[in-house]
């Protein structure tokens, strides 16, 4: 996948689980708590899961495009750049030697050094440290995110330093392998890269991928992509911000305009989605009754019982995924 968007941490774990056989939320949490999967701000930038072996080259590729966005947001918030610059080394020292601190604890460490923060300033300090490759996520405590030092949590290996050209090629290959069929504009949106860099990246991989035209657009996909058997049904329950939905600039093929606002709000929030044969037809929510996880579906339009029953196996799988945990 390369990277997987991961807002709404608890539900985002299902984005990994739904793509794996016989894995549970405990398996995903173990991977996060042992540093095999890193959760950090990257690409556009927003929260993403990234494999540990990819975090260094991907962060270095993303950093030039993330920095102007971050600095613009700092100016918009009226943040004191000198305070942020003074705070980052304090945060780094507080986490040295294997420290894992929640956001509130980082704020307390800064307060002890006479740096007072509100919620916005604390976020900006943490984001600056992430951007500079100092911080990444640490262990999950309950369902709360902690932070730790990137180079202690994921020490850089010799083969993890690659050229920018190689990073562009690798990112494009990951994207179109896992997200294809997709367009150049989709890749540009997902990666946060410039149009020039996106074109250059696609040019480097095009010999291993096929390009097909549909609805006036060019779609890139692997040469060995297979067409699903006729008559087979794909019934999926996807978490909010799932890559199947969020990673494409044009989502017109997957959702009718009349239902768009039920899944994606104007301020960029995505709901959990019920998807049938590549089309979003409803939403779902996770509840807990008497300690048992239950999934409730809500369809946008009247849906036959036969179609609703197609989702039964996925509902049971999702409930089982979240049941393997001490509530």
PDB file of C-alpha atoms in Angstrom:
ATOM      1  CA  UNK A   1       0.000   0.000   0.000  1.00  0.00           C
ATOM      2  CA  UNK A   2       2.919   2.369   0.589  1.00  0.00           C
ATOM      3  CA  UNK A   3       0.962   4.423   3.103  1.00  0.00           C
ATOM      4  CA  UNK A   4      -2.574   4.176   4.463  1.00  0.00           C
ATOM      5  CA  UNK A   5      -4.490   7.173   5.811  1.00  0.00           C
ATOM      6  CA  UNK A   6      -5.247   6.629   9.488  1.00  0.00           C
ATOM      7  CA  UNK A   7      -7.481   9.241  11.066  1.00  0.00           C
ATOM      8  CA  UNK A   8      -9.830   7.894  13.767  1.00  0.00           C
ATOM      9  CA  UNK A   9      -7.160   5.570  15.139  1.00  0.00           C
ATOM     10  CA  UNK A  10      -9.359   2.773  16.488  1.00  0.00           C
ATOM     11  CA  UNK A  11     -11.404   2.407  13.285  1.00  0.00           C
ATOM     12  CA  UNK A  12      -8.309   2.921  11.125  1.00  0.00           C
ATOM     13  CA  UNK A  13      -6.932  -0.369  12.440  1.00  0.00           C
ATOM     14  CA  UNK A  14      -9.688  -2.090  10.443  1.00  0.00           C
ATOM     15  CA  UNK A  15      -8.187  -0.597   7.260  1.00  0.00           C
ATOM     16  CA  UNK A  16      -5.299  -2.984   7.852  1.00  0.00           C
ATOM     17  CA  UNK A  17      -7.443  -5.821   9.196  1.00  0.00           C
ATOM     18  CA  UNK A  18      -9.869  -5.884   6.281  1.00  0.00           C
ATOM     19  CA  UNK A  19      -6.979  -6.529   3.882  1.00  0.00           C
ATOM     20  CA  UNK A  20      -5.563  -9.447   5.853  1.00  0.00           C
ATOM     21  CA  UNK A  21      -6.902 -12.910   6.542  1.00  0.00           C
ATOM     22  CA  UNK A  22      -7.431 -14.042  10.138  1.00  0.00           C
ATOM     23  CA  UNK A  23      -5.879 -10.968  11.788  1.00  0.00           C
ATOM     24  CA  UNK A  24      -7.396  -9.099  14.715  1.00  0.00           C
ATOM     25  CA  UNK A  25      -7.142  -5.679  16.304  1.00  0.00           C
ATOM     26  CA  UNK A  26      -4.642  -7.167  18.770  1.00  0.00           C
ATOM     27  CA  UNK A  27      -2.341  -8.133  15.880  1.00  0.00           C
ATOM     28  CA  UNK A  28      -2.471  -4.603  14.451  1.00  0.00           C
ATOM     29  CA  UNK A  29      -1.850  -3.050  17.866  1.00  0.00           C
ATOM     30  CA  UNK A  30       1.126  -5.364  18.410  1.00  0.00           C
ATOM     31  CA  UNK A  31       2.628  -4.196  15.106  1.00  0.00           C
ATOM     32  CA  UNK A  32       2.128  -0.560  16.167  1.00  0.00           C
ATOM     33  CA  UNK A  33       3.500  -1.182  19.665  1.00  0.00           C
ATOM     34  CA  UNK A  34       6.649  -2.880  18.380  1.00  0.00           C
ATOM     35  CA  UNK A  35       7.439  -0.284  15.712  1.00  0.00           C
ATOM     36  CA  UNK A  36       6.684  -2.476  12.682  1.00  0.00           C
ATOM     37  CA  UNK A  37       4.013   0.005  11.604  1.00  0.00           C
ATOM     38  CA  UNK A  38       4.544   3.728  12.130  1.00  0.00           C
ATOM     39  CA  UNK A  39       1.705   6.248  12.416  1.00  0.00           C
ATOM     40  CA  UNK A  40       2.737   9.780  11.553  1.00  0.00           C
ATOM     41  CA  UNK A  41       1.907  12.836   9.440  1.00  0.00           C
ATOM     42  CA  UNK A  42       3.210  12.315   5.927  1.00  0.00           C
ATOM     43  CA  UNK A  43       2.366  12.866   2.236  1.00  0.00           C
ATOM     44  CA  UNK A  44      -0.453  15.475   2.024  1.00  0.00           C
ATOM     45  CA  UNK A  45       0.253  15.752   5.125  1.00  0.00           C
ATOM     46  CA  UNK A  46      -2.172  13.883   7.352  1.00  0.00           C
ATOM     47  CA  UNK A  47      -2.124  10.814   9.608  1.00  0.00           C
ATOM     48  CA  UNK A  48      -0.890   7.714   7.788  1.00  0.00           C
ATOM     49  CA  UNK A  49       0.230   4.201   8.648  1.00  0.00           C
ATOM     50  CA  UNK A  50       3.633   3.480   7.067  1.00  0.00           C
ATOM     51  CA  UNK A  51       5.741   0.337   7.255  1.00  0.00           C
ATOM     52  CA  UNK A  52       8.852   0.877   9.363  1.00  0.00           C
ATOM     53  CA  UNK A  53      11.183   0.013   6.461  1.00  0.00           C
ATOM     54  CA  UNK A  54       9.606   2.814   4.400  1.00  0.00           C
ATOM     55  CA  UNK A  55       9.376   5.632   6.921  1.00  0.00           C
ATOM     56  CA  UNK A  56      12.785   7.253   6.378  1.00  0.00           C
ATOM     57  CA  UNK A  57      12.852   7.505   2.568  1.00  0.00           C
ATOM     58  CA  UNK A  58       9.173   8.414   2.422  1.00  0.00           C
ATOM     59  CA  UNK A  59       9.525  11.166   5.023  1.00  0.00           C
ATOM     60  CA  UNK A  60      12.516  12.626   3.189  1.00  0.00           C
ATOM     61  CA  UNK A  61      10.585  12.610  -0.100  1.00  0.00           C
ATOM     62  CA  UNK A  62       7.542  14.232   1.525  1.00  0.00           C
ATOM     63  CA  UNK A  63       9.313  16.820   3.662  1.00  0.00           C
ATOM     64  CA  UNK A  64       9.860  19.508   0.964  1.00  0.00           C
ATOM     65  CA  UNK A  65       6.124  19.553   0.179  1.00  0.00           C
ATOM     66  CA  UNK A  66       5.029  19.325   3.836  1.00  0.00           C
ATOM     67  CA  UNK A  67       7.196  22.176   5.123  1.00  0.00           C
ATOM     68  CA  UNK A  68       5.482  25.058   3.235  1.00  0.00           C
ATOM     69  CA  UNK A  69       2.046  23.762   4.334  1.00  0.00           C
ATOM     70  CA  UNK A  70       3.198  23.619   7.945  1.00  0.00           C
ATOM     71  CA  UNK A  71       4.767  27.098   7.867  1.00  0.00           C
ATOM     72  CA  UNK A  72       1.639  28.566   6.266  1.00  0.00           C
ATOM     73  CA  UNK A  73      -0.515  27.051   9.010  1.00  0.00           C
ATOM     74  CA  UNK A  74       1.833  28.449  11.677  1.00  0.00           C
ATOM     75  CA  UNK A  75       1.443  31.937  10.235  1.00  0.00           C
ATOM     76  CA  UNK A  76      -2.330  31.534  10.051  1.00  0.00           C
ATOM     77  CA  UNK A  77      -2.390  30.554  13.737  1.00  0.00           C
ATOM     78  CA  UNK A  78      -0.115  33.439  14.702  1.00  0.00           C
ATOM     79  CA  UNK A  79       2.332  31.027  16.332  1.00  0.00           C
ATOM     80  CA  UNK A  80       5.607  32.328  17.761  1.00  0.00           C
ATOM     81  CA  UNK A  81       8.332  30.669  15.687  1.00  0.00           C
ATOM     82  CA  UNK A  82      10.948  31.315  18.386  1.00  0.00           C
ATOM     83  CA  UNK A  83       8.869  29.437  20.988  1.00  0.00           C
ATOM     84  CA  UNK A  84       8.458  26.450  18.656  1.00  0.00           C
ATOM     85  CA  UNK A  85      12.200  26.403  17.886  1.00  0.00           C
ATOM     86  CA  UNK A  86      12.978  26.455  21.634  1.00  0.00           C
ATOM     87  CA  UNK A  87      10.409  23.785  22.439  1.00  0.00           C
ATOM     88  CA  UNK A  88      11.454  21.081  19.958  1.00  0.00           C
ATOM     89  CA  UNK A  89      14.838  20.271  21.622  1.00  0.00           C
ATOM     90  CA  UNK A  90      13.066  20.058  24.997  1.00  0.00           C
ATOM     91  CA  UNK A  91      10.591  17.560  23.572  1.00  0.00           C
ATOM     92  CA  UNK A  92      13.458  15.572  22.066  1.00  0.00           C
ATOM     93  CA  UNK A  93      15.303  15.430  25.384  1.00  0.00           C
ATOM     94  CA  UNK A  94      12.119  14.424  27.244  1.00  0.00           C
ATOM     95  CA  UNK A  95      11.748  11.380  24.982  1.00  0.00           C
ATOM     96  CA  UNK A  96      15.389  10.295  24.886  1.00  0.00           C
ATOM     97  CA  UNK A  97      16.403   6.803  25.996  1.00  0.00           C
ATOM     98  CA  UNK A  98      13.199   5.096  24.889  1.00  0.00           C
ATOM     99  CA  UNK A  99      10.585   7.503  26.228  1.00  0.00           C
ATOM    100  CA  UNK A 100       6.932   7.224  25.116  1.00  0.00           C
ATOM    101  CA  UNK A 101       4.755  10.189  26.097  1.00  0.00           C
ATOM    102  CA  UNK A 102       1.176  11.169  25.375  1.00  0.00           C
ATOM    103  CA  UNK A 103       0.485  14.653  24.038  1.00  0.00           C
ATOM    104  CA  UNK A 104      -0.607  15.909  27.463  1.00  0.00           C
ATOM    105  CA  UNK A 105       2.611  14.619  29.025  1.00  0.00           C
ATOM    106  CA  UNK A 106       4.681  16.433  26.399  1.00  0.00           C
ATOM    107  CA  UNK A 107       2.790  19.604  27.311  1.00  0.00           C
ATOM    108  CA  UNK A 108       3.626  19.041  30.978  1.00  0.00           C
ATOM    109  CA  UNK A 109       7.318  18.552  30.141  1.00  0.00           C
ATOM    110  CA  UNK A 110       7.301  21.869  28.284  1.00  0.00           C
ATOM    111  CA  UNK A 111       5.491  23.597  31.137  1.00  0.00           C
ATOM    112  CA  UNK A 112       8.184  22.383  33.526  1.00  0.00           C
ATOM    113  CA  UNK A 113      10.675  24.251  31.328  1.00  0.00           C
ATOM    114  CA  UNK A 114       8.509  27.399  31.416  1.00  0.00           C
ATOM    115  CA  UNK A 115       6.987  26.994  27.981  1.00  0.00           C
ATOM    116  CA  UNK A 116       3.226  27.348  28.253  1.00  0.00           C
ATOM    117  CA  UNK A 117       1.165  25.875  25.439  1.00  0.00           C
ATOM    118  CA  UNK A 118      -2.445  25.762  24.399  1.00  0.00           C
ATOM    119  CA  UNK A 119      -3.830  22.927  22.246  1.00  0.00           C
ATOM    120  CA  UNK A 120      -2.907  24.635  18.959  1.00  0.00           C
ATOM    121  CA  UNK A 121       0.655  25.517  19.923  1.00  0.00           C
ATOM    122  CA  UNK A 122       1.289  22.039  21.345  1.00  0.00           C
ATOM    123  CA  UNK A 123       0.102  20.466  18.089  1.00  0.00           C
ATOM    124  CA  UNK A 124       2.381  22.767  16.090  1.00  0.00           C
ATOM    125  CA  UNK A 125       5.388  21.865  18.232  1.00  0.00           C
ATOM    126  CA  UNK A 126       4.734  18.139  17.818  1.00  0.00           C
ATOM    127  CA  UNK A 127       4.149  18.537  14.072  1.00  0.00           C
ATOM    128  CA  UNK A 128       7.429  20.460  13.714  1.00  0.00           C
ATOM    129  CA  UNK A 129       9.273  17.659  15.488  1.00  0.00           C
ATOM    130  CA  UNK A 130       7.593  15.096  13.197  1.00  0.00           C
ATOM    131  CA  UNK A 131       8.470  17.135  10.116  1.00  0.00           C
ATOM    132  CA  UNK A 132      12.116  17.301  11.154  1.00  0.00           C
ATOM    133  CA  UNK A 133      12.238  13.530  11.613  1.00  0.00           C
ATOM    134  CA  UNK A 134      12.589  13.724  15.399  1.00  0.00           C
ATOM    135  CA  UNK A 135       9.218  12.279  16.483  1.00  0.00           C
ATOM    136  CA  UNK A 136       6.865   9.557  15.335  1.00  0.00           C
ATOM    137  CA  UNK A 137       4.121   7.633  17.067  1.00  0.00           C
ATOM    138  CA  UNK A 138       5.046   5.403  19.954  1.00  0.00           C
ATOM    139  CA  UNK A 139       3.160   2.697  21.801  1.00  0.00           C
ATOM    140  CA  UNK A 140      -0.616   2.875  22.142  1.00  0.00           C
ATOM    141  CA  UNK A 141      -1.703   3.292  25.747  1.00  0.00           C
ATOM    142  CA  UNK A 142      -5.336   2.257  25.950  1.00  0.00           C
ATOM    143  CA  UNK A 143      -6.439   3.866  22.724  1.00  0.00           C
ATOM    144  CA  UNK A 144      -4.281   6.963  23.113  1.00  0.00           C
ATOM    145  CA  UNK A 145      -1.427   7.884  20.815  1.00  0.00           C
ATOM    146  CA  UNK A 146       2.016   8.342  22.330  1.00  0.00           C
ATOM    147  CA  UNK A 147       5.108   9.820  20.737  1.00  0.00           C
ATOM    148  CA  UNK A 148       8.683   8.624  20.731  1.00  0.00           C
ATOM    149  CA  UNK A 149      11.976   9.395  18.958  1.00  0.00           C
ATOM    150  CA  UNK A 150      11.951   8.160  15.362  1.00  0.00           C
ATOM    151  CA  UNK A 151      15.617   7.196  15.180  1.00  0.00           C
ATOM    152  CA  UNK A 152      15.387   5.230  18.437  1.00  0.00           C
ATOM    153  CA  UNK A 153      12.094   3.513  17.531  1.00  0.00           C
ATOM    154  CA  UNK A 154      13.092   2.807  13.919  1.00  0.00           C
ATOM    155  CA  UNK A 155      16.893   2.965  13.561  1.00  0.00           C
ATOM    156  CA  UNK A 156      17.885   3.752   9.992  1.00  0.00           C
ATOM    157  CA  UNK A 157      19.402   0.862   8.044  1.00  0.00           C
ATOM    158  CA  UNK A 158      22.066   1.377   5.388  1.00  0.00           C
ATOM    159  CA  UNK A 159      19.772   0.366   2.524  1.00  0.00           C
ATOM    160  CA  UNK A 160      17.076   2.833   3.618  1.00  0.00           C
ATOM    161  CA  UNK A 161      18.949   5.820   2.160  1.00  0.00           C
ATOM    162  CA  UNK A 162      17.939   6.153  -1.483  1.00  0.00           C
ATOM    163  CA  UNK A 163      18.026   8.945  -4.051  1.00  0.00           C
ATOM    164  CA  UNK A 164      15.052  11.195  -4.667  1.00  0.00           C
ATOM    165  CA  UNK A 165      14.589   9.675  -8.128  1.00  0.00           C
ATOM    166  CA  UNK A 166      14.497   6.185  -6.650  1.00  0.00           C
ATOM    167  CA  UNK A 167      11.993   7.350  -4.012  1.00  0.00           C
ATOM    168  CA  UNK A 168       9.702   8.809  -6.680  1.00  0.00           C
ATOM    169  CA  UNK A 169       9.808   5.557  -8.624  1.00  0.00           C
ATOM    170  CA  UNK A 170       9.177   3.459  -5.530  1.00  0.00           C
ATOM    171  CA  UNK A 171       6.214   5.559  -4.365  1.00  0.00           C
ATOM    172  CA  UNK A 172       4.539   5.461  -7.784  1.00  0.00           C
ATOM    173  CA  UNK A 173       5.068   1.709  -8.050  1.00  0.00           C
ATOM    174  CA  UNK A 174       3.515   1.152  -4.607  1.00  0.00           C
ATOM    175  CA  UNK A 175       0.543   3.383  -5.385  1.00  0.00           C
ATOM    176  CA  UNK A 176      -0.437   2.016  -8.784  1.00  0.00           C
ATOM    177  CA  UNK A 177       0.170  -1.586  -7.675  1.00  0.00           C
ATOM    178  CA  UNK A 178      -2.196  -1.282  -4.708  1.00  0.00           C
ATOM    179  CA  UNK A 179      -4.592   1.466  -5.888  1.00  0.00           C
ATOM    180  CA  UNK A 180      -4.852   0.871  -9.640  1.00  0.00           C
ATOM    181  CA  UNK A 181      -6.705   1.438 -11.850  1.00  0.00           C
ATOM    182  CA  UNK A 182      -5.915   5.067 -11.014  1.00  0.00           C
ATOM    183  CA  UNK A 183      -5.055   8.244 -12.888  1.00  0.00           C
ATOM    184  CA  UNK A 184      -2.072  10.570 -12.772  1.00  0.00           C
ATOM    185  CA  UNK A 185      -4.264  13.128 -10.961  1.00  0.00           C
ATOM    186  CA  UNK A 186      -5.225  10.508  -8.395  1.00  0.00           C
ATOM    187  CA  UNK A 187      -1.535   9.806  -7.698  1.00  0.00           C
ATOM    188  CA  UNK A 188      -0.754  13.522  -7.517  1.00  0.00           C
ATOM    189  CA  UNK A 189      -3.577  14.018  -4.976  1.00  0.00           C
ATOM    190  CA  UNK A 190      -2.602  10.997  -2.861  1.00  0.00           C
ATOM    191  CA  UNK A 191       1.138  11.656  -2.812  1.00  0.00           C
ATOM    192  CA  UNK A 192       1.054  15.441  -2.450  1.00  0.00           C
ATOM    193  CA  UNK A 193       3.739  15.630  -5.149  1.00  0.00           C
ATOM    194  CA  UNK A 194       3.843  18.333  -7.807  1.00  0.00           C
ATOM    195  CA  UNK A 195       2.445  17.612 -11.262  1.00  0.00           C
ATOM    196  CA  UNK A 196       6.019  17.545 -12.634  1.00  0.00           C
ATOM    197  CA  UNK A 197       7.233  15.007 -10.067  1.00  0.00           C
ATOM    198  CA  UNK A 198       4.099  12.904 -10.479  1.00  0.00           C
ATOM    199  CA  UNK A 199       4.576  12.707 -14.247  1.00  0.00           C
ATOM    200  CA  UNK A 200       8.238  11.851 -13.826  1.00  0.00           C
ATOM    201  CA  UNK A 201       7.386   9.074 -11.354  1.00  0.00           C
ATOM    202  CA  UNK A 202       4.781   7.535 -13.684  1.00  0.00           C
ATOM    203  CA  UNK A 203       7.220   7.741 -16.592  1.00  0.00           C
ATOM    204  CA  UNK A 204       9.707   5.648 -14.603  1.00  0.00           C
ATOM    205  CA  UNK A 205       7.251   2.783 -14.018  1.00  0.00           C
ATOM    206  CA  UNK A 206       5.156   2.809 -17.182  1.00  0.00           C
ATOM    207  CA  UNK A 207       6.891  -0.195 -18.802  1.00  0.00           C
ATOM    208  CA  UNK A 208       5.540  -2.436 -16.024  1.00  0.00           C
ATOM    209  CA  UNK A 209       2.004  -1.020 -16.049  1.00  0.00           C
ATOM    210  CA  UNK A 210      -0.887  -0.871 -18.499  1.00  0.00           C
ATOM    211  CA  UNK A 211      -2.761   2.307 -19.426  1.00  0.00           C
ATOM    212  CA  UNK A 212      -6.428   2.190 -20.425  1.00  0.00           C
ATOM    213  CA  UNK A 213      -8.793   5.030 -21.361  1.00  0.00           C
ATOM    214  CA  UNK A 214     -12.270   5.208 -19.800  1.00  0.00           C
ATOM    215  CA  UNK A 215     -14.718   8.094 -19.420  1.00  0.00           C
ATOM    216  CA  UNK A 216     -12.201  10.460 -21.006  1.00  0.00           C
ATOM    217  CA  UNK A 217      -9.421   9.642 -18.522  1.00  0.00           C
ATOM    218  CA  UNK A 218      -6.289   7.505 -18.589  1.00  0.00           C
ATOM    219  CA  UNK A 219      -6.054   4.828 -15.911  1.00  0.00           C
ATOM    220  CA  UNK A 220      -2.825   3.087 -14.949  1.00  0.00           C
ATOM    221  CA  UNK A 221      -2.777  -0.431 -13.506  1.00  0.00           C
ATOM    222  CA  UNK A 222      -0.500  -3.452 -13.243  1.00  0.00           C
ATOM    223  CA  UNK A 223       0.037  -5.452 -16.432  1.00  0.00           C
ATOM    224  CA  UNK A 224      -1.210  -8.599 -14.718  1.00  0.00           C
ATOM    225  CA  UNK A 225      -4.394  -7.138 -13.196  1.00  0.00           C
ATOM    226  CA  UNK A 226      -7.279  -9.601 -13.253  1.00  0.00           C
ATOM    227  CA  UNK A 227     -10.948  -8.938 -13.987  1.00  0.00           C
ATOM    228  CA  UNK A 228     -13.286 -10.296 -11.261  1.00  0.00           C
ATOM    229  CA  UNK A 229     -15.467 -13.228 -12.367  1.00  0.00           C
ATOM    230  CA  UNK A 230     -18.873 -12.250 -13.730  1.00  0.00           C
ATOM    231  CA  UNK A 231     -21.642 -12.588 -11.195  1.00  0.00           C
ATOM    232  CA  UNK A 232     -19.331 -12.320  -8.172  1.00  0.00           C
ATOM    233  CA  UNK A 233     -20.322  -9.780  -5.516  1.00  0.00           C
ATOM    234  CA  UNK A 234     -17.884  -7.579  -3.619  1.00  0.00           C
ATOM    235  CA  UNK A 235     -19.471  -6.563  -0.297  1.00  0.00           C
ATOM    236  CA  UNK A 236     -17.136  -4.465   1.847  1.00  0.00           C
ATOM    237  CA  UNK A 237     -17.373  -2.544   5.106  1.00  0.00           C
ATOM    238  CA  UNK A 238     -14.630   0.078   5.081  1.00  0.00           C
ATOM    239  CA  UNK A 239     -13.429   2.393   7.862  1.00  0.00           C
ATOM    240  CA  UNK A 240     -13.553   6.185   7.578  1.00  0.00           C
ATOM    241  CA  UNK A 241     -10.767   7.601   5.369  1.00  0.00           C
ATOM    242  CA  UNK A 242     -10.145   4.179   3.826  1.00  0.00           C
ATOM    243  CA  UNK A 243      -7.722   4.119   0.904  1.00  0.00           C
ATOM    244  CA  UNK A 244     -10.429   2.603  -1.339  1.00  0.00           C
ATOM    245  CA  UNK A 245     -12.284   5.925  -1.001  1.00  0.00           C
ATOM    246  CA  UNK A 246      -9.974   8.724   0.088  1.00  0.00           C
ATOM    247  CA  UNK A 247      -6.991   8.054  -2.180  1.00  0.00           C
ATOM    248  CA  UNK A 248      -8.678   9.135  -5.446  1.00  0.00           C
ATOM    249  CA  UNK A 249      -9.197  12.720  -6.536  1.00  0.00           C
ATOM    250  CA  UNK A 250     -12.251  11.833  -8.641  1.00  0.00           C
ATOM    251  CA  UNK A 251     -14.713   9.621  -6.750  1.00  0.00           C
ATOM    252  CA  UNK A 252     -17.626   9.950  -9.179  1.00  0.00           C
ATOM    253  CA  UNK A 253     -17.587   6.252 -10.105  1.00  0.00           C
ATOM    254  CA  UNK A 254     -17.994   5.121  -6.505  1.00  0.00           C
ATOM    255  CA  UNK A 255     -20.737   7.406  -5.157  1.00  0.00           C
ATOM    256  CA  UNK A 256     -23.743   9.261  -6.549  1.00  0.00           C
ATOM    257  CA  UNK A 257     -23.798  13.036  -6.092  1.00  0.00           C
ATOM    258  CA  UNK A 258     -27.040  12.758  -4.098  1.00  0.00           C
ATOM    259  CA  UNK A 259     -25.274  10.695  -1.431  1.00  0.00           C
ATOM    260  CA  UNK A 260     -21.889  12.431  -1.392  1.00  0.00           C
ATOM    261  CA  UNK A 261     -22.584  14.541   1.689  1.00  0.00           C
ATOM    262  CA  UNK A 262     -23.613  11.455   3.657  1.00  0.00           C
ATOM    263  CA  UNK A 263     -20.110  10.048   3.366  1.00  0.00           C
ATOM    264  CA  UNK A 264     -17.808  13.028   2.819  1.00  0.00           C
ATOM    265  CA  UNK A 265     -18.384  16.429   4.410  1.00  0.00           C
ATOM    266  CA  UNK A 266     -17.189  19.729   2.996  1.00  0.00           C
ATOM    267  CA  UNK A 267     -14.558  20.044   5.725  1.00  0.00           C
ATOM    268  CA  UNK A 268     -12.992  16.734   4.741  1.00  0.00           C
ATOM    269  CA  UNK A 269     -14.487  14.217   7.170  1.00  0.00           C
ATOM    270  CA  UNK A 270     -15.175  10.696   5.867  1.00  0.00           C
ATOM    271  CA  UNK A 271     -17.639   8.206   7.365  1.00  0.00           C
ATOM    272  CA  UNK A 272     -17.325   4.409   7.523  1.00  0.00           C
ATOM    273  CA  UNK A 273     -18.736   3.111   4.245  1.00  0.00           C
ATOM    274  CA  UNK A 274     -20.802   0.195   3.017  1.00  0.00           C
ATOM    275  CA  UNK A 275     -19.569  -0.664  -0.469  1.00  0.00           C
ATOM    276  CA  UNK A 276     -21.196  -3.040  -2.953  1.00  0.00           C
ATOM    277  CA  UNK A 277     -19.384  -3.857  -6.198  1.00  0.00           C
ATOM    278  CA  UNK A 278     -17.278  -0.705  -5.992  1.00  0.00           C
ATOM    279  CA  UNK A 279     -20.174   1.656  -5.190  1.00  0.00           C
ATOM    280  CA  UNK A 280     -20.808   3.249  -1.793  1.00  0.00           C
ATOM    281  CA  UNK A 281     -24.385   2.385  -0.828  1.00  0.00           C
ATOM    282  CA  UNK A 282     -24.475   3.192   2.892  1.00  0.00           C
ATOM    283  CA  UNK A 283     -22.574   3.608   6.135  1.00  0.00           C
ATOM    284  CA  UNK A 284     -22.009   1.577   9.309  1.00  0.00           C
ATOM    285  CA  UNK A 285     -21.160   2.067  12.955  1.00  0.00           C
ATOM    286  CA  UNK A 286     -19.570  -0.040  15.661  1.00  0.00           C
ATOM    287  CA  UNK A 287     -21.311  -0.368  19.018  1.00  0.00           C
ATOM    288  CA  UNK A 288     -20.732  -2.431  22.119  1.00  0.00           C
ATOM    289  CA  UNK A 289     -23.544  -4.110  24.031  1.00  0.00           C
ATOM    290  CA  UNK A 290     -22.834  -6.097  27.180  1.00  0.00           C
ATOM    291  CA  UNK A 291     -19.198  -6.274  26.140  1.00  0.00           C
ATOM    292  CA  UNK A 292     -19.939  -7.665  22.682  1.00  0.00           C
ATOM    293  CA  UNK A 293     -19.015  -5.728  19.535  1.00  0.00           C
ATOM    294  CA  UNK A 294     -21.896  -5.245  17.119  1.00  0.00           C
ATOM    295  CA  UNK A 295     -22.009  -3.692  13.646  1.00  0.00           C
ATOM    296  CA  UNK A 296     -25.048  -1.772  12.445  1.00  0.00           C
ATOM    297  CA  UNK A 297     -25.590  -0.966   8.758  1.00  0.00           C
ATOM    298  CA  UNK A 298     -27.500   1.977   7.313  1.00  0.00           C
ATOM    299  CA  UNK A 299     -28.301   2.049   3.583  1.00  0.00           C
ATOM    300  CA  UNK A 300     -28.912   5.232   1.567  1.00  0.00           C
ATOM    301  CA  UNK A 301     -31.793   3.703  -0.368  1.00  0.00           C
ATOM    302  CA  UNK A 302     -34.234   0.865   0.105  1.00  0.00           C
ATOM    303  CA  UNK A 303     -32.169  -2.312  -0.221  1.00  0.00           C
ATOM    304  CA  UNK A 304     -33.442  -5.846  -0.739  1.00  0.00           C
ATOM    305  CA  UNK A 305     -32.907  -8.452   1.942  1.00  0.00           C
ATOM    306  CA  UNK A 306     -30.858 -10.490  -0.526  1.00  0.00           C
ATOM    307  CA  UNK A 307     -28.369  -7.644  -0.978  1.00  0.00           C
ATOM    308  CA  UNK A 308     -28.248  -6.929   2.745  1.00  0.00           C
ATOM    309  CA  UNK A 309     -27.369 -10.577   3.388  1.00  0.00           C
ATOM    310  CA  UNK A 310     -24.280 -10.204   1.190  1.00  0.00           C
ATOM    311  CA  UNK A 311     -22.722  -8.185   4.020  1.00  0.00           C
ATOM    312  CA  UNK A 312     -23.304 -10.801   6.733  1.00  0.00           C
ATOM    313  CA  UNK A 313     -19.863 -12.476   6.388  1.00  0.00           C
ATOM    314  CA  UNK A 314     -18.101  -9.101   6.471  1.00  0.00           C
ATOM    315  CA  UNK A 315     -20.091  -7.994   9.531  1.00  0.00           C
ATOM    316  CA  UNK A 316     -19.110 -11.163  11.393  1.00  0.00           C
ATOM    317  CA  UNK A 317     -15.466 -10.723  10.352  1.00  0.00           C
ATOM    318  CA  UNK A 318     -15.433  -7.108  11.512  1.00  0.00           C
ATOM    319  CA  UNK A 319     -17.060  -7.997  14.849  1.00  0.00           C
ATOM    320  CA  UNK A 320     -14.522 -10.779  15.367  1.00  0.00           C
ATOM    321  CA  UNK A 321     -11.668  -8.412  14.499  1.00  0.00           C
ATOM    322  CA  UNK A 322     -12.580  -6.017  17.336  1.00  0.00           C
ATOM    323  CA  UNK A 323     -13.618  -8.723  19.814  1.00  0.00           C
ATOM    324  CA  UNK A 324     -10.040  -9.911  20.281  1.00  0.00           C
ATOM    325  CA  UNK A 325      -9.245  -7.244  22.833  1.00  0.00           C
ATOM    326  CA  UNK A 326      -9.628  -6.656  26.518  1.00  0.00           C
ATOM    327  CA  UNK A 327     -12.355  -3.984  26.658  1.00  0.00           C
TER     328      UNK A 327
END
